[in-house]
Coordinates of C-alpha atoms in Angstrom, one line a residue:
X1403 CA 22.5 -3.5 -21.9
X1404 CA 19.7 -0.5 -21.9
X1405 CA 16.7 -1.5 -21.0
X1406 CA 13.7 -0.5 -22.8
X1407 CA 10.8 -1.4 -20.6
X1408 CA 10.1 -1.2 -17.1
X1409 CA 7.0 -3.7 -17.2
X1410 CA 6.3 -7.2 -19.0
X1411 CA 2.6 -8.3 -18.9
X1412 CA 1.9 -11.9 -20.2
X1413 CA -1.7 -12.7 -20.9
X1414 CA -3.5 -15.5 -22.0
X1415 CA -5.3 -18.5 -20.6
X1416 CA -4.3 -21.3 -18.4
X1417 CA -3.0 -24.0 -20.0
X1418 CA -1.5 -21.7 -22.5
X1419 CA 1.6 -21.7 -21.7
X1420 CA 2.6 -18.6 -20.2
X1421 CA 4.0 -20.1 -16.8
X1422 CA 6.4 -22.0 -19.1
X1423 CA 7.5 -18.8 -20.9
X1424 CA 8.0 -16.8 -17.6
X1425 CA 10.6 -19.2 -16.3
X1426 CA 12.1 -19.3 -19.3
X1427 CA 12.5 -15.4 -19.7
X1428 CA 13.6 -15.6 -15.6
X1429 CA 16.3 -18.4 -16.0
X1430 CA 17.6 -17.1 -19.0
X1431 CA 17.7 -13.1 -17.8
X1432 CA 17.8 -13.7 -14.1
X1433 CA 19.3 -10.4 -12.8
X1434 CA 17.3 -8.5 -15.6
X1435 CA 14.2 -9.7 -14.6
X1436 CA 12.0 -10.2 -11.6
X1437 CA 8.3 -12.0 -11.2
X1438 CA 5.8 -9.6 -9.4
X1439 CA 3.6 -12.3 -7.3
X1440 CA 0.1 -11.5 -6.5
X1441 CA -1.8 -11.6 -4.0
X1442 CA -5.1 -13.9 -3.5
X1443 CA -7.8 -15.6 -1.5
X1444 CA -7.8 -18.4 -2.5
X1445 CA -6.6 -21.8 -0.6
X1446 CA -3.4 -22.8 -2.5
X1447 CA -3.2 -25.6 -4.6
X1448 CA -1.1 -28.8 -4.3
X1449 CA 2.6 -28.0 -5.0
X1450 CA 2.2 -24.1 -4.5
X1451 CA 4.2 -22.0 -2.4
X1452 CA 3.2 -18.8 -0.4
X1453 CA 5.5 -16.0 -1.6
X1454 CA 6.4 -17.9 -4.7
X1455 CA 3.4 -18.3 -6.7
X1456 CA 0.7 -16.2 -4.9
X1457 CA 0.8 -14.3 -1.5
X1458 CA -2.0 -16.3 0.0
X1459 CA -4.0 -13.8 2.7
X1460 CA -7.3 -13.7 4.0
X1461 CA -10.3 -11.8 2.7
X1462 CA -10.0 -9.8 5.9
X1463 CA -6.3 -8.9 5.2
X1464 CA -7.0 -8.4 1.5
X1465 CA -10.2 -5.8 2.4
X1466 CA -7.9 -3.8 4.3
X1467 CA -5.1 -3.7 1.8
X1468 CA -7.6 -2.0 -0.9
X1469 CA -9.1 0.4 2.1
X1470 CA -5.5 1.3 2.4
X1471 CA -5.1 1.9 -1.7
X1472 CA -2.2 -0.8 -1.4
X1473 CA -3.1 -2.4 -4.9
X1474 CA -2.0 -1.5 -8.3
X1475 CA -5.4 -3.4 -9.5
X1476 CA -7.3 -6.5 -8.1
X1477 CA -10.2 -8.3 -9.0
X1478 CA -13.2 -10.3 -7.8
X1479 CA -13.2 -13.8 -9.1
X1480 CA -16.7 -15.5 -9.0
X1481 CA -16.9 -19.5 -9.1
X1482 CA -20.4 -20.1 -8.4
X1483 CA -23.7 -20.7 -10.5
X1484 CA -21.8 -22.2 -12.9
X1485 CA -19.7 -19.3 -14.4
X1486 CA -17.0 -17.0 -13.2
X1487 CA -17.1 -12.7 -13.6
X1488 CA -14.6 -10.2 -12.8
X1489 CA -14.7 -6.8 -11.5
X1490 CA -11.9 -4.5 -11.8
X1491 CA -11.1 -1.9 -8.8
X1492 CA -12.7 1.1 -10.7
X1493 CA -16.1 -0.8 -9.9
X1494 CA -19.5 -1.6 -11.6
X1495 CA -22.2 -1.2 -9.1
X1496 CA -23.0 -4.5 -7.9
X1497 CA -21.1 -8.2 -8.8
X1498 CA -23.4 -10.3 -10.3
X1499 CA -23.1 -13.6 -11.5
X1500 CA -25.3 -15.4 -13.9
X1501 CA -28.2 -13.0 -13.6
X1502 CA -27.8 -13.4 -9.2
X1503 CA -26.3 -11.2 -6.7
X1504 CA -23.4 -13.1 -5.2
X1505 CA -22.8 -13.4 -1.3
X1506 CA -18.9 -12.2 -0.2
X1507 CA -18.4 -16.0 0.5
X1508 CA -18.8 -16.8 -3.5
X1509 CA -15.9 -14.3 -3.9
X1510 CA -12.1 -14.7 -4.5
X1511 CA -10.2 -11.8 -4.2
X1512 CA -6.9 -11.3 -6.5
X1513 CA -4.5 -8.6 -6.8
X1514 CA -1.5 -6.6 -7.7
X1515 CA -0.1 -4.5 -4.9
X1516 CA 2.4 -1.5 -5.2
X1517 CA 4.4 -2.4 -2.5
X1518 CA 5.5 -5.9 -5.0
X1519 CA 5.7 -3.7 -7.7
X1520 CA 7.4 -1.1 -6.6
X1521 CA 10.2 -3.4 -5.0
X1522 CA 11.1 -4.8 -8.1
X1523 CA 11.3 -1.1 -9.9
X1524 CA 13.2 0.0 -7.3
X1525 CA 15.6 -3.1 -7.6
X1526 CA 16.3 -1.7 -11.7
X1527 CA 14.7 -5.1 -12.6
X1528 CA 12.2 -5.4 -15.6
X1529 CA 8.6 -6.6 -13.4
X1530 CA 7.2 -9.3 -15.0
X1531 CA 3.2 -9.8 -14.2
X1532 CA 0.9 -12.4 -15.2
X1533 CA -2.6 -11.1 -15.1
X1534 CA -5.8 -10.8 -17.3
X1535 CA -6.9 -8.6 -19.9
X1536 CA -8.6 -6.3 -17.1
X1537 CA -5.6 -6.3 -15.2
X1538 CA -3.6 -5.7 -17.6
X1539 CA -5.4 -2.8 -19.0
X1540 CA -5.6 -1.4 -15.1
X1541 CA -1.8 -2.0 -14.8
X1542 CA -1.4 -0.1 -17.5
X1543 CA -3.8 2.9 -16.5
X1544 CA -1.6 2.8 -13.1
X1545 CA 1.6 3.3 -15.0
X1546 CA 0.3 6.5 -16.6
X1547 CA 0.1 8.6 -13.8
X1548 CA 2.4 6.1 -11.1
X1549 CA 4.9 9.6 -10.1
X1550 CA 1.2 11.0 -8.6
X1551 CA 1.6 8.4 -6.4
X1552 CA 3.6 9.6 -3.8
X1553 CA 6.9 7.7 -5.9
X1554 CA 9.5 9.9 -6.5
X1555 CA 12.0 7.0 -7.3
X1556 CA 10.1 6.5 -10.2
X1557 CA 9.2 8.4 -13.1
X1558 CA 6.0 8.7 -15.1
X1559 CA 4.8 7.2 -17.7
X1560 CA 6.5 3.5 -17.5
X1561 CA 7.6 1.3 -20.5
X1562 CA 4.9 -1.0 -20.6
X1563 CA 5.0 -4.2 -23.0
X1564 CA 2.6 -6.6 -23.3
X1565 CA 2.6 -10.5 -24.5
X1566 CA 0.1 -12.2 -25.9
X1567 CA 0.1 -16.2 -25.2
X1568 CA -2.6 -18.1 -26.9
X1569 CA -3.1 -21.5 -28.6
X1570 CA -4.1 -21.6 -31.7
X1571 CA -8.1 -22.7 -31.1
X1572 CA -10.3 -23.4 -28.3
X1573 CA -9.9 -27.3 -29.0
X1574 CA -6.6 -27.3 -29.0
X1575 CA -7.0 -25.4 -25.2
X1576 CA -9.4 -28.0 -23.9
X1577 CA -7.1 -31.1 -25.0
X1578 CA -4.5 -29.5 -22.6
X1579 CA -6.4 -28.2 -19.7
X1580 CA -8.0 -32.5 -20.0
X1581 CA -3.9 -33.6 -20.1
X1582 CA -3.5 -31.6 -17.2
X1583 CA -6.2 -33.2 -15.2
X1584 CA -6.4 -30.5 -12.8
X1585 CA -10.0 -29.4 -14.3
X1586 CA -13.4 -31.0 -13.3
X1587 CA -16.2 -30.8 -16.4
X1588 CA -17.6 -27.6 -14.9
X1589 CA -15.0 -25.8 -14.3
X1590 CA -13.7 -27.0 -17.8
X1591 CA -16.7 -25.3 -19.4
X1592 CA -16.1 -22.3 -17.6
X1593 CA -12.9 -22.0 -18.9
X1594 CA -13.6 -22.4 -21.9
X1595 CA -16.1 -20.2 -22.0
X1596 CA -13.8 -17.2 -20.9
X1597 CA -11.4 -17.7 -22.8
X1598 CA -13.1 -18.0 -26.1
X1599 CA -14.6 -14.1 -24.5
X1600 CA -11.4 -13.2 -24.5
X1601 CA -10.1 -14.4 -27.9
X1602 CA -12.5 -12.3 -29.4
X1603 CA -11.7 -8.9 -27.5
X1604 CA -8.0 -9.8 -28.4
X1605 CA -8.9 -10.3 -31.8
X1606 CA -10.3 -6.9 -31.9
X1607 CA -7.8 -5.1 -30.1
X1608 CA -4.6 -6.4 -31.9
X1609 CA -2.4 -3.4 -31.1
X1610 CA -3.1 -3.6 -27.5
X1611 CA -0.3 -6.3 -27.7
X1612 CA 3.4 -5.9 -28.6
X1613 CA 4.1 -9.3 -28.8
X1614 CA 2.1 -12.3 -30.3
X1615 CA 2.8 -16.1 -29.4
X1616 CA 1.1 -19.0 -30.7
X1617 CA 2.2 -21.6 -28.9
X1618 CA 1.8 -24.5 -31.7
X1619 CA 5.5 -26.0 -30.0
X1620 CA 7.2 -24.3 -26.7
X1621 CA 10.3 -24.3 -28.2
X1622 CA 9.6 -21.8 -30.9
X1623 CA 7.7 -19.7 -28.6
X1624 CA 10.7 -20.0 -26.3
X1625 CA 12.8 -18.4 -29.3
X1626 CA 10.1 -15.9 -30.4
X1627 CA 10.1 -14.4 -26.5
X1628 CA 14.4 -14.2 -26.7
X1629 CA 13.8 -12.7 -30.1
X1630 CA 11.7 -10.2 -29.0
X1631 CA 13.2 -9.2 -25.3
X1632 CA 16.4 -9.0 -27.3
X1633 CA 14.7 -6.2 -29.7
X1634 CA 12.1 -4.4 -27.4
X1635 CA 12.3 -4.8 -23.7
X1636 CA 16.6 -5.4 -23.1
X1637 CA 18.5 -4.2 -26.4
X1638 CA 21.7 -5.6 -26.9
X1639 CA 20.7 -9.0 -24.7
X1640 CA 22.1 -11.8 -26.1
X1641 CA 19.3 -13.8 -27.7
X1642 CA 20.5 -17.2 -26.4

């Protein structure tokens, strides 16, 4: 079986789907492929496990991870004021939030760090991230120029692919995210407010993408992801 990328990248919203789809792709290729888990802030939620779904590490710890250039990419997530911005690690001058300049203690901090990354590369697995479009595009930067970074396992550029999971309209997104229950009003809106932001940059950036899912029924999305691992990321897998 050669494999012919070194790095899957799902994006889309939550609610979309996409956790679904990576346990798919990991039960069904499960010494092909490996889930890179972040590392966050934030207080986990109910049924999450440190290590599993996020690394869970104070802001303290986190700070001195990016002072020691130990992420691939991280953002700040804002909550407050009633809507949530990002900053990438390139940096913008100054987080603000609705017009305000946040305090540190509105901030959660997520990331990708090499040390995760690397691991799994360095394992011959396919690393599977889920991330945004900012990380992604960050991710992607990184794997440019990755053998300048002191890697000499590794080789310059990496096979990136990226998948696309989206519903097929923003009413569609907030009858799931309301089955769920996990979303008050607010934080409802918000979501729905950025992800109908980021429908429209992934409407005009189509070929940022290699792989498109609609996820009208899991099932054939399910099929659509075997389909195309089978043809672009592990040729000659068998397409179960």
């Amino acid at each position: 079986m050669q494999r012919l990328a070194d790095l899957l990248i799902f994006v889309g919203p939550s609610g979309g789907g996409k956790s679904t789809l990576i346990a798919h792709l990991l039960q069904t290729w499960p010494q092909q492929f490996s889930f890179c888990t972040s590392h966050t802030t934030r207080k986990p939620r109910k049924d999450e496990v440190d290590g599993k779904h996020y690394h869970f590490v104070s802001k303290d710890a986190f700070k001195h991870m990016i002072h020691r250039g130990e992420f691939v990419e991280y953002n700040k997530v804002f909550s407050s004021c009633g809507s949530k911005d990002k900053a990438n690690a390139s940096g913008c001058g100054g987080i603000r939030n609705g017009g305000m300049l946040l305090a540190e203690d509105d901030a959660d901090y997520y990331g990708t760090s090499k040390r995760e990354l690397h691991g799994i590369l360095a394992a011959n697995k396919v690393a599977v991230l889920d991330t945004d479009i900012t990380g992604a595009i960050n991710i992607k930067k990184y794997c440019v120029n990755i053998d300048n970074d002191g890697n000499s396992h590794l080789t310059a550029p990496l096979r990136v692919q990226v998948v696309l999971v989206k519903l097929p309209s923003l009413d569609v997104l907030k009858e799931r995210l309301r089955l769920r229950g996990s979303e008050s009003e607010a934080s409802l809106r918000r979501r729905l407010c950025a992800s109908e932001k980021w429908m429209k940059w992934c409407t005009a950036h189509p070929e940022f993408f290699h792989c498109h899912l609609v996820n009208l029924s899991l099932d054939v999305c399910k099929s659509e992801l075997r389909s195309f691992v089978g043809k672009n990321v592990l040729q000659n897998a068998c397409k179960l």
